Short mmCIF file of C-alpha atoms in Angstrom, two decimals:
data_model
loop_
_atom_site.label_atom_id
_atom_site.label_comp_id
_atom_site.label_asym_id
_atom_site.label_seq_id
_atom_site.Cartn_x
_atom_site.Cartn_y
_atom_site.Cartn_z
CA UNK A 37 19.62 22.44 18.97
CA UNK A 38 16.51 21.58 20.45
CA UNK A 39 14.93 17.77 20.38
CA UNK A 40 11.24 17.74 18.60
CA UNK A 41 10.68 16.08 21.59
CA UNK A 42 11.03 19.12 23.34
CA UNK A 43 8.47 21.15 21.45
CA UNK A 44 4.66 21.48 21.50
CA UNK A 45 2.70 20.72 18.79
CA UNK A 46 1.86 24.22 18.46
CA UNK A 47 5.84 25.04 18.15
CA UNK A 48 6.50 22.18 15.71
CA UNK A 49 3.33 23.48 13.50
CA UNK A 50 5.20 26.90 13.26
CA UNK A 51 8.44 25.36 12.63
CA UNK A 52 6.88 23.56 9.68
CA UNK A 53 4.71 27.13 8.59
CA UNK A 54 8.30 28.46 7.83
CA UNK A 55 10.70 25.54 6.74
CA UNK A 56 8.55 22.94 5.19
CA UNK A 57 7.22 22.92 1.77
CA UNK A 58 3.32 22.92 2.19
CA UNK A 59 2.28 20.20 0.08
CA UNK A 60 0.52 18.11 2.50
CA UNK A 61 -2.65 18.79 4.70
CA UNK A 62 -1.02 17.81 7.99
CA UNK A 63 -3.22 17.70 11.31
CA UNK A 64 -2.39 20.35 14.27
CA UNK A 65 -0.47 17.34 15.99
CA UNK A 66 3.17 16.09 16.48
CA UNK A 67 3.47 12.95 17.05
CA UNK A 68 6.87 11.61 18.62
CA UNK A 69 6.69 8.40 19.87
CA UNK A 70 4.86 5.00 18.35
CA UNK A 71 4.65 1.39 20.37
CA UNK A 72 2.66 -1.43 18.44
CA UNK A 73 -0.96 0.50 17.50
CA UNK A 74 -0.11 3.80 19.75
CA UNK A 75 1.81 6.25 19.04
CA UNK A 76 1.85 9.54 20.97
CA UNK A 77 2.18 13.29 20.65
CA UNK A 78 4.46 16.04 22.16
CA UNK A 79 2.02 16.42 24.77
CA UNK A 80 1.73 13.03 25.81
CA UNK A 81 -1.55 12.24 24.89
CA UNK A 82 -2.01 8.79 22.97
CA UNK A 83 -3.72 7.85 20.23
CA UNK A 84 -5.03 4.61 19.09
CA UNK A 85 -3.93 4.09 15.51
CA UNK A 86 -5.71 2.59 12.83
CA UNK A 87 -4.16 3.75 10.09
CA UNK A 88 -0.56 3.45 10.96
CA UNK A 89 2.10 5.04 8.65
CA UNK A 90 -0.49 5.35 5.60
CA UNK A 91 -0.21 1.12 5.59
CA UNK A 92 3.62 1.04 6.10
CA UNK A 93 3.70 -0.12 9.41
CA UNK A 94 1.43 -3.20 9.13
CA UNK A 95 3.66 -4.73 12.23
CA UNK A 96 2.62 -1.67 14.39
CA UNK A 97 5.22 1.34 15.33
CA UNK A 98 8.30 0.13 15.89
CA UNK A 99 8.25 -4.16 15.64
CA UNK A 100 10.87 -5.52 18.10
CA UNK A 101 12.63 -7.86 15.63
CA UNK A 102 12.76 -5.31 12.83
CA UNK A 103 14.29 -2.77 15.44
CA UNK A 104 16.61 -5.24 16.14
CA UNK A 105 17.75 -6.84 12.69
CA UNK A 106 18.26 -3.06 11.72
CA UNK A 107 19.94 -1.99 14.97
CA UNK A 108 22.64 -4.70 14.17
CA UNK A 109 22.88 -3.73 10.54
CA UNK A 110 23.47 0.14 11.06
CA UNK A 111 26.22 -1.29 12.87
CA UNK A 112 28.04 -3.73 10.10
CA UNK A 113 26.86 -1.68 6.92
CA UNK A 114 24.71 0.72 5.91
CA UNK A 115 25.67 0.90 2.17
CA UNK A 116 26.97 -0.17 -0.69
CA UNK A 117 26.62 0.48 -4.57
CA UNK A 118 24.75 -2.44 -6.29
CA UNK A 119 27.45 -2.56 -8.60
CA UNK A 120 28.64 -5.05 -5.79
CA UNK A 121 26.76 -8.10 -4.62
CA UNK A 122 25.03 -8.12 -1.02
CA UNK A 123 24.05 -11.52 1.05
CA UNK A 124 21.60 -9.97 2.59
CA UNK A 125 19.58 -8.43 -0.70
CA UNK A 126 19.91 -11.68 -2.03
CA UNK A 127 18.60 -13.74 0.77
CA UNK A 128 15.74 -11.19 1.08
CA UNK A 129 14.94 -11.62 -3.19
CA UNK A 130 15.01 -15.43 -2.72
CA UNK A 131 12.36 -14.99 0.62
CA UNK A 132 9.94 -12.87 -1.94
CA UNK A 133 10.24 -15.15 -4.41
CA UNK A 134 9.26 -18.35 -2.32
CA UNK A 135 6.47 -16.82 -0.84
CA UNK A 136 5.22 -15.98 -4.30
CA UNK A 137 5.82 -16.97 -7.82
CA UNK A 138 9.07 -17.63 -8.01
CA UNK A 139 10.24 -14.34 -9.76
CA UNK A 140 13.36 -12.44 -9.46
CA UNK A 141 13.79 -9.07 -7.82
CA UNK A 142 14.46 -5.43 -8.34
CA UNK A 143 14.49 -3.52 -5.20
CA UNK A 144 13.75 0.51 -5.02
CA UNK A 145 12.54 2.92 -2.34
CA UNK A 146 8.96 3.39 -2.98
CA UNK A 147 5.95 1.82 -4.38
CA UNK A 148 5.92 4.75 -7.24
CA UNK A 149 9.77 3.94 -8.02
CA UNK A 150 8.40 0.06 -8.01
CA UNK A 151 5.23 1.01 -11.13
CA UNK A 152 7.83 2.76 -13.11
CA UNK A 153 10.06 0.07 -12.91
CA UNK A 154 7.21 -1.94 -14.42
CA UNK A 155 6.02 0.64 -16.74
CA UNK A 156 9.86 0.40 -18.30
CA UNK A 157 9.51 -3.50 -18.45
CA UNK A 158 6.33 -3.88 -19.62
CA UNK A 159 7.60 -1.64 -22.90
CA UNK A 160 11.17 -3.22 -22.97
CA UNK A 161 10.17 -6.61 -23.40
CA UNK A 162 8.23 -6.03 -26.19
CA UNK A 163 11.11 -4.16 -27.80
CA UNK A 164 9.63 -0.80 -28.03
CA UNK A 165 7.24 -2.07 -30.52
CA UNK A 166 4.06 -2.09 -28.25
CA UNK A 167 3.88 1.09 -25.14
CA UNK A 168 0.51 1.27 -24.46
CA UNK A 169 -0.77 0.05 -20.89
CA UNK A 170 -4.22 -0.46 -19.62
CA UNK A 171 -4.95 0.60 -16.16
CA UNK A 172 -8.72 1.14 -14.33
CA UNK A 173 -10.28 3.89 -12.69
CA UNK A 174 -10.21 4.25 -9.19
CA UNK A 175 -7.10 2.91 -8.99
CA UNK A 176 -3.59 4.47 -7.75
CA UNK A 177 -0.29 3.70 -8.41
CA UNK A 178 2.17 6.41 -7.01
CA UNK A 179 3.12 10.21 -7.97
CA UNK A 180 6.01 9.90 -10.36
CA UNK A 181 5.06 11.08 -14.28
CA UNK A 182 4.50 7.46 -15.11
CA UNK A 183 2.93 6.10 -12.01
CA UNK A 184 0.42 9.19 -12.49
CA UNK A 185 -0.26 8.99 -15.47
CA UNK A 186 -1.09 5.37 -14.69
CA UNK A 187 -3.28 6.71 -12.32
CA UNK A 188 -6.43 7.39 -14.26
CA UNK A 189 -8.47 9.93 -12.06
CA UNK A 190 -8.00 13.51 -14.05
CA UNK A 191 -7.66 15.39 -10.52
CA UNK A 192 -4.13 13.69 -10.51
CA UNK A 193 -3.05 15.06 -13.56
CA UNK A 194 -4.54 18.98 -13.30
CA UNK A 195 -1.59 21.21 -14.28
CA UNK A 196 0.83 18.84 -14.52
CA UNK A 197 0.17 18.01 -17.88
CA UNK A 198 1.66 16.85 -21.02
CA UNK A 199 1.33 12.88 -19.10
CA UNK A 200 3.09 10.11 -20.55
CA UNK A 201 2.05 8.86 -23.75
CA UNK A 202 0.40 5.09 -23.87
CA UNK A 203 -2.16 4.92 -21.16
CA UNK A 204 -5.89 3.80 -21.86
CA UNK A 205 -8.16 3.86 -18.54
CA UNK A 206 -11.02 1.08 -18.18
CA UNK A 207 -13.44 0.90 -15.27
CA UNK A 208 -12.38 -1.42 -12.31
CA UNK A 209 -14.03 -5.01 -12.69
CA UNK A 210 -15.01 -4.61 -16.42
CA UNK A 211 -13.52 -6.87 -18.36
CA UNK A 212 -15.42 -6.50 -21.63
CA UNK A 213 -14.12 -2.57 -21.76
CA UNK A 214 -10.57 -3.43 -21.15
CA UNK A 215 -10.50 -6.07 -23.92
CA UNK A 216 -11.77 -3.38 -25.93
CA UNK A 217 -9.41 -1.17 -25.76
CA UNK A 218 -6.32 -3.98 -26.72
CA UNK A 219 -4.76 -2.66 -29.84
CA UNK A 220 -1.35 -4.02 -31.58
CA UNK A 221 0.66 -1.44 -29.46
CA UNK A 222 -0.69 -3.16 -26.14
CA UNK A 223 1.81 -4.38 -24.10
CA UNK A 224 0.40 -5.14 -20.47
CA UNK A 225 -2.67 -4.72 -18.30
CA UNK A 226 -1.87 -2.86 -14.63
CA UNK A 227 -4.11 -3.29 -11.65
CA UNK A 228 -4.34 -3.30 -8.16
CA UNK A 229 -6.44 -6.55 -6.93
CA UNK A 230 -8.06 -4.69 -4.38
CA UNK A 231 -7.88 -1.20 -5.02
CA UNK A 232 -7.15 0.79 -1.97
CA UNK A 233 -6.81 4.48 -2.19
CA UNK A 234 -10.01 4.35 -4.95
CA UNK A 235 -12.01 3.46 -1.57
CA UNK A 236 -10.94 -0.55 -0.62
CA UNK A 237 -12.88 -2.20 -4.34
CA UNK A 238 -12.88 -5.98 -4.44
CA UNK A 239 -13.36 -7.09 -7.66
CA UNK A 240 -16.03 -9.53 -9.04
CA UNK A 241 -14.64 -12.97 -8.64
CA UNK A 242 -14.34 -13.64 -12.77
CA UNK A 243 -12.35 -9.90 -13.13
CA UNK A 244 -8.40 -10.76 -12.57
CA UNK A 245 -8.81 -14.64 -13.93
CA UNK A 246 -10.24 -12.95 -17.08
CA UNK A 247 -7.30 -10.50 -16.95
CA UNK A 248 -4.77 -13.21 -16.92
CA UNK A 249 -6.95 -15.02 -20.07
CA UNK A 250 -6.75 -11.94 -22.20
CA UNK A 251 -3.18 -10.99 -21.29
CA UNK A 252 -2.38 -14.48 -22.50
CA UNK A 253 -4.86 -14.82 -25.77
CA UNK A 254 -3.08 -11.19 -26.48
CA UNK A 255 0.62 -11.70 -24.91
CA UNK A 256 0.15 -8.89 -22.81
CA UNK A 257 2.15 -8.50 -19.19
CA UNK A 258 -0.37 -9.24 -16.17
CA UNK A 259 1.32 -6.86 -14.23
CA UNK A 260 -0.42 -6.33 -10.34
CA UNK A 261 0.44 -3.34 -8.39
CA UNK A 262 0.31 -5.09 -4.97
CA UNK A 263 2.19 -1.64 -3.11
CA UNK A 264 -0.78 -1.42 -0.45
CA UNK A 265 -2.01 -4.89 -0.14
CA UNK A 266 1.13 -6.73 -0.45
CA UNK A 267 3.48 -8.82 2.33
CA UNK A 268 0.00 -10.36 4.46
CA UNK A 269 -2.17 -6.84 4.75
CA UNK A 270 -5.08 -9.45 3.10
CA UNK A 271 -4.79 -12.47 5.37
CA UNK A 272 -2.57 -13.98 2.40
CA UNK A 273 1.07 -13.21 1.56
CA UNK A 274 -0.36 -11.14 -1.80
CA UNK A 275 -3.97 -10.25 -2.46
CA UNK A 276 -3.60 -12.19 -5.76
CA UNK A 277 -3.58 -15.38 -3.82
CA UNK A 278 -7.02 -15.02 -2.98
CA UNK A 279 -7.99 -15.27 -6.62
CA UNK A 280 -5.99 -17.92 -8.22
CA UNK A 281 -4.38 -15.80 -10.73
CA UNK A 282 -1.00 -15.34 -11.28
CA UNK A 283 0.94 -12.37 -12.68
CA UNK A 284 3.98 -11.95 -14.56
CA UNK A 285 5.09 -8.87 -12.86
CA UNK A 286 4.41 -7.49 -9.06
CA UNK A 287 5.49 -4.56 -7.31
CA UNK A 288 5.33 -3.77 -3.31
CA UNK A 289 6.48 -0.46 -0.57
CA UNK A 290 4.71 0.22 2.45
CA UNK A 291 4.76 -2.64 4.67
CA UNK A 292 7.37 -4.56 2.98
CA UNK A 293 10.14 -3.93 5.51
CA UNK A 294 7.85 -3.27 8.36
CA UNK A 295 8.07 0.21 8.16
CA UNK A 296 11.75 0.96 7.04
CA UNK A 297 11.51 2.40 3.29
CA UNK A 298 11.91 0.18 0.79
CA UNK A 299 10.02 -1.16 -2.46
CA UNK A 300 10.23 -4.14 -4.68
CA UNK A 301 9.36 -5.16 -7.80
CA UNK A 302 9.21 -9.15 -8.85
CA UNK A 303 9.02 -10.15 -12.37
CA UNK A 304 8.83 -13.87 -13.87
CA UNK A 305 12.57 -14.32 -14.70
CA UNK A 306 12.04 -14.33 -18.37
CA UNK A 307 10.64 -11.27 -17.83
CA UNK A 308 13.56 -9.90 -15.96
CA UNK A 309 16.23 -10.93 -18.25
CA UNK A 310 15.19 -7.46 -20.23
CA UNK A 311 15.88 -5.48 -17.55
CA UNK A 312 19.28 -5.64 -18.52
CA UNK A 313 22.29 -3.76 -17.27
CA UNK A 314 22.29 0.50 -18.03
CA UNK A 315 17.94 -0.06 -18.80
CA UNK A 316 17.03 1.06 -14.75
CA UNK A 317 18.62 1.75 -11.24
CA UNK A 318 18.08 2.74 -7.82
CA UNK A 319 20.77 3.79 -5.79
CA UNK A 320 19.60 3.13 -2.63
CA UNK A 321 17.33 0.00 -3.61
CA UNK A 322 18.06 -2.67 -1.72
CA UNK A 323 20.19 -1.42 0.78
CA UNK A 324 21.06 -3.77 3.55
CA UNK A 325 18.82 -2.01 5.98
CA UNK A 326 16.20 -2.55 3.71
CA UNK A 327 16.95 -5.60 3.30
CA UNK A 328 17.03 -6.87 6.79
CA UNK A 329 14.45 -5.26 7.40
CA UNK A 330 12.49 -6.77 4.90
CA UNK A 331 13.53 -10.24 5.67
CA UNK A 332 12.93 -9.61 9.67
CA UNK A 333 9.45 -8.29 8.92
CA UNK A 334 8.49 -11.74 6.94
CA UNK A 335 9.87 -13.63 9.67
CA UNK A 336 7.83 -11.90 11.96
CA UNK A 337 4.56 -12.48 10.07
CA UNK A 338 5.55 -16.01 10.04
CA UNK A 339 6.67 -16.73 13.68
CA UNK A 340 3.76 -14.92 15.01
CA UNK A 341 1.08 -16.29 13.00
CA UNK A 342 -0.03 -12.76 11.77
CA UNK A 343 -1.47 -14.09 8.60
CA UNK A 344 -4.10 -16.21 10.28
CA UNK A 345 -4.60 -13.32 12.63
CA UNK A 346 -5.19 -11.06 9.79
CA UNK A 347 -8.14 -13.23 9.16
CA UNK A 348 -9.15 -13.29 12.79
CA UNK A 349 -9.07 -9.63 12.52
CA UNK A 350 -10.83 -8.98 9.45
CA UNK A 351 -13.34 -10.99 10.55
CA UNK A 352 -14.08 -8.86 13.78
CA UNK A 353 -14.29 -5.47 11.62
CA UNK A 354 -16.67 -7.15 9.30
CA UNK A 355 -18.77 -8.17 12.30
CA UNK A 356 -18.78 -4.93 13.68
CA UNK A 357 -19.84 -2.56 10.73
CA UNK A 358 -22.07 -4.85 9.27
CA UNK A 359 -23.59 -4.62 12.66
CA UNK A 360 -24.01 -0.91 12.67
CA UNK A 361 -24.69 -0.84 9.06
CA UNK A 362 -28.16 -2.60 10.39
CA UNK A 363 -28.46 0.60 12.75
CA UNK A 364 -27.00 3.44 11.05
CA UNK A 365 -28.71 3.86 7.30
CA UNK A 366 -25.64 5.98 6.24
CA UNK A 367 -23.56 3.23 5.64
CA UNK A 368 -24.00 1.98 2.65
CA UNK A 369 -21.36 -0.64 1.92
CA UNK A 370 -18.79 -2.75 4.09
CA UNK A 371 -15.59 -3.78 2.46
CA UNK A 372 -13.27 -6.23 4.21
CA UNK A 373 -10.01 -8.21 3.42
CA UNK A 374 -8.08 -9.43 5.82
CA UNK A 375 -6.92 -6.18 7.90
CA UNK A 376 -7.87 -4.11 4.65
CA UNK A 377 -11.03 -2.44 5.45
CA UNK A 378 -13.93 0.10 3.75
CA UNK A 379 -16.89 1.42 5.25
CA UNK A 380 -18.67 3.45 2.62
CA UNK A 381 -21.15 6.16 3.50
CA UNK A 382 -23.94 8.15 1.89
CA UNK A 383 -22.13 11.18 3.32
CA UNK A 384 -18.44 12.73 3.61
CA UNK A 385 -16.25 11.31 5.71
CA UNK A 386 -14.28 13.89 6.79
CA UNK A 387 -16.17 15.00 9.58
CA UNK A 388 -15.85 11.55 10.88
CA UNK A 389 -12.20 11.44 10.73
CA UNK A 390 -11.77 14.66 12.47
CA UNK A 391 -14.41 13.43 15.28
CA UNK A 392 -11.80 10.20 15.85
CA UNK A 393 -8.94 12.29 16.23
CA UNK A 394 -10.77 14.22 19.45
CA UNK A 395 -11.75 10.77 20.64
CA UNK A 396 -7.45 9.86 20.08
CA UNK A 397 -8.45 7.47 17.18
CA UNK A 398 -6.60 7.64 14.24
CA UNK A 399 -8.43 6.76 10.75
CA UNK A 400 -8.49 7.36 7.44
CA UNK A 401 -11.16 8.91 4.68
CA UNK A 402 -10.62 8.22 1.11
CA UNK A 403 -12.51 8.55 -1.74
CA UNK A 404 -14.11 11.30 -0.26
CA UNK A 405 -17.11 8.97 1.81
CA UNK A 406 -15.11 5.52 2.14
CA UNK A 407 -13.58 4.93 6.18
CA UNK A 408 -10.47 3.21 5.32
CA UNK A 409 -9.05 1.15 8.05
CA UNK A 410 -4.93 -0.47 7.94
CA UNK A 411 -4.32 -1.21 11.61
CA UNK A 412 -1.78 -3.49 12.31
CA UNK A 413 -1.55 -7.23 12.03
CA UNK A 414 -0.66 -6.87 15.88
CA UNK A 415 -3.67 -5.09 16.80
CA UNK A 416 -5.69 -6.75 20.02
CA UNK A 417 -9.17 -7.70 20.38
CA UNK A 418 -9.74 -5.30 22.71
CA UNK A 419 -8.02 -2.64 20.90
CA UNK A 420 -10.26 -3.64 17.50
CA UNK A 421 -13.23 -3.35 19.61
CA UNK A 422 -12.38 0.00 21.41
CA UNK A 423 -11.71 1.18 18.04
CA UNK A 424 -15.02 0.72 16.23
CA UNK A 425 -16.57 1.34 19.06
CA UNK A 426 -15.44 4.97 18.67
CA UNK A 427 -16.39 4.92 14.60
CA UNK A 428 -19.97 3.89 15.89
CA UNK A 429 -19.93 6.52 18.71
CA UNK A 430 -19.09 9.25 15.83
CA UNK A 431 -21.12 8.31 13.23
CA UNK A 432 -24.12 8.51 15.25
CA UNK A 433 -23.19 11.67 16.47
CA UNK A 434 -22.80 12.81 13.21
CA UNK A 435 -26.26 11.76 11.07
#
């Protein structure tokens, strides 16, 4: 059988045409080979990547010590049941927990798998009395029935329809509509601190701390869906640490194990305790390549100093577009966080996306006119610089 390595682009696009289900919008490339923020295509051209693995691989393609830790542990074991106990998951819940609030662990495959997890909590520790959650618009929270219907933007839900009972929608940052809709069958607020598909939101200052006060006055779960921002993509371990709130629950994917699947969810260990035996599973969850992974890719971060340098970083792209926002009247917002960024336009951003790609810049639109911007923790100066210099370079073209 032939490599993909061995194909064109143009070959692999026709392989896909008649064996792969078409349910994603997929660019005309094939991409076979990633190093740190390049990765490159079957016909060896390379592209500068901003966006790398949708914000899984916030280490860059292929991280040296996360190759390594899981080139070891392919060798020793690649699975077990969780029916038995693992060193390695264990040492990986008890990094997670230190680095946050001290909650326990349940490990899954995917930031959706980590929301329902909470979405089950939230209504079994209030012992199927209270089921209704309140989650904002704009934000996202995975594809699953429950994660979607947590997801309050209608265009999720169009013929997928009946959703799962219990959800109430209030806008992002408005805390006197989400107190409003708190009823006796209330059991927990979910929210992304920054939101990051709804176009990279930071909320007022007073929004989350207000959270946590109502979730307490009402003994609701704070529950913080952390899947994109999570494991130092803000320039902290967890975006909630730039706001002085605490949760009660947290989930995490993407980045967690530095590209390797894997998702998380950390609840305060009273909490926990009602996740109890027969109530939830994941049979892969936790797996020891996960798991080293996961614990490789935190050691990383911390050897390397990539949480200051996710400052460093965020700093330069705020520089930059706030910059050309002064030349360019189509931008009409900036958004930055640590290496979590949003450039707003007046216009869609589409036609800027596609205009990086023939400059071999990879980027992301969402929202329909918001640039969104992952790159790596690992991402250079020069490489930051050569990168917005392109965004400039194509939005002046473009207006």
């Amino acid at each position: 059988m032939a490599t993909v390595e061995s194909l064109s682009s143009a070959e692999t696009v026709k392989l896909f045409q008649q064996y792969v289900i078409g349910n994603y919008t997929r660019y005309p490339v094939s991409l076979v080979r990633g190093e740190n923020s390049y990765v490159w295509d079957s016909e060896g051209n390379r592209y500068l990547d901003f966006f790398p693995g949708w914000g899984c691989n916030l280490l860059g393609h292929c991280p040296e010590p996360v190759v390594r830790a899981v080139q070891e542990q392919v060798a020793t074991l690649i699975h077990v049941p969780n029916t038995w106990h693992m060193e390695v998951q264990g040492q990986w819940a008890k990094a997670l927990s230190e680095r946050s609030f001290g909650g326990q662990a349940f490990f899954c495959n995917s930031g959706t798998e980590a929301n329902e997890a909470a979405i089950k909590l939230a209504r079994l520790q209030s012992a199927g009395k209270r089921y209704k959650i309140i989650t904002f618009t704009n934000g996202f929270h995975g594809r699953t029935m429950g994660a979607i219907t947590a997801t309050a933007q209608p265009k999720y839900h169009e013929g997928i329809g009946p959703l799962l009972p219990g959800f109430r929608y209030a806008p992002y940052g408005d805390l006197a509509a989400a107190e409003k809709l708190i009823d006796d069958e209330t059991c927990a607020f979910l929210v992304e601190p920054v939101q990051g598909e709804g176009g990279v939101n930071i909320p007022p200052a007073d929004f989350l701390p207000g959270l946590r006060r109502l979730a307490d006055q009402h003994k609701l779960l704070l529950m913080f869906d952390e899947v994109q921002t999570g494991c130092g993509r803000t320039g902290h371990w967890f975006a909630y640490q730039h706001f002085g709130v605490t949760p009660d629950v947290m989930t995490l994917a993407k980045s967690l194990c530095g590209g390797v699947a894997g998702g998380a969810m950390l609840a305060r260990p009273e909490v926990a305790a009602y996740l109890k035996p027969g109530t939830h599973a994941a049979t892969f969850g936790g797996n020891p390549l996960a798991a080293r992974a996961g614990i490789a890719a935190l050691e990383m971060i911390e050897q390397e100093g990539l949480l200051e340098r996710g400052k460093a970083l965020g700093e330069i792209f705020r520089s930059r577009f706030t910059e050309l926002q002064a030349q360019c009247d189509v931008i009409r917002e900036v958004r930055v966080l640590g290496v979590m960024v949003g450039v707003e336009l007046a216009v869609d951003g589409a036609p800027v996306v596609r205009r990086c790609l023939e400059r071999r810049l990879l980027i992301n639109c969402t929202h329909g006119t918001v640039i969104r911007l992952l790159p790596a923790l690992t991402l250079s100066d020069q490489q930051a610089h050569e990168g917005c210099d392109i965004i400039a370079a194509a939005l002046k073209e473009l207006v």
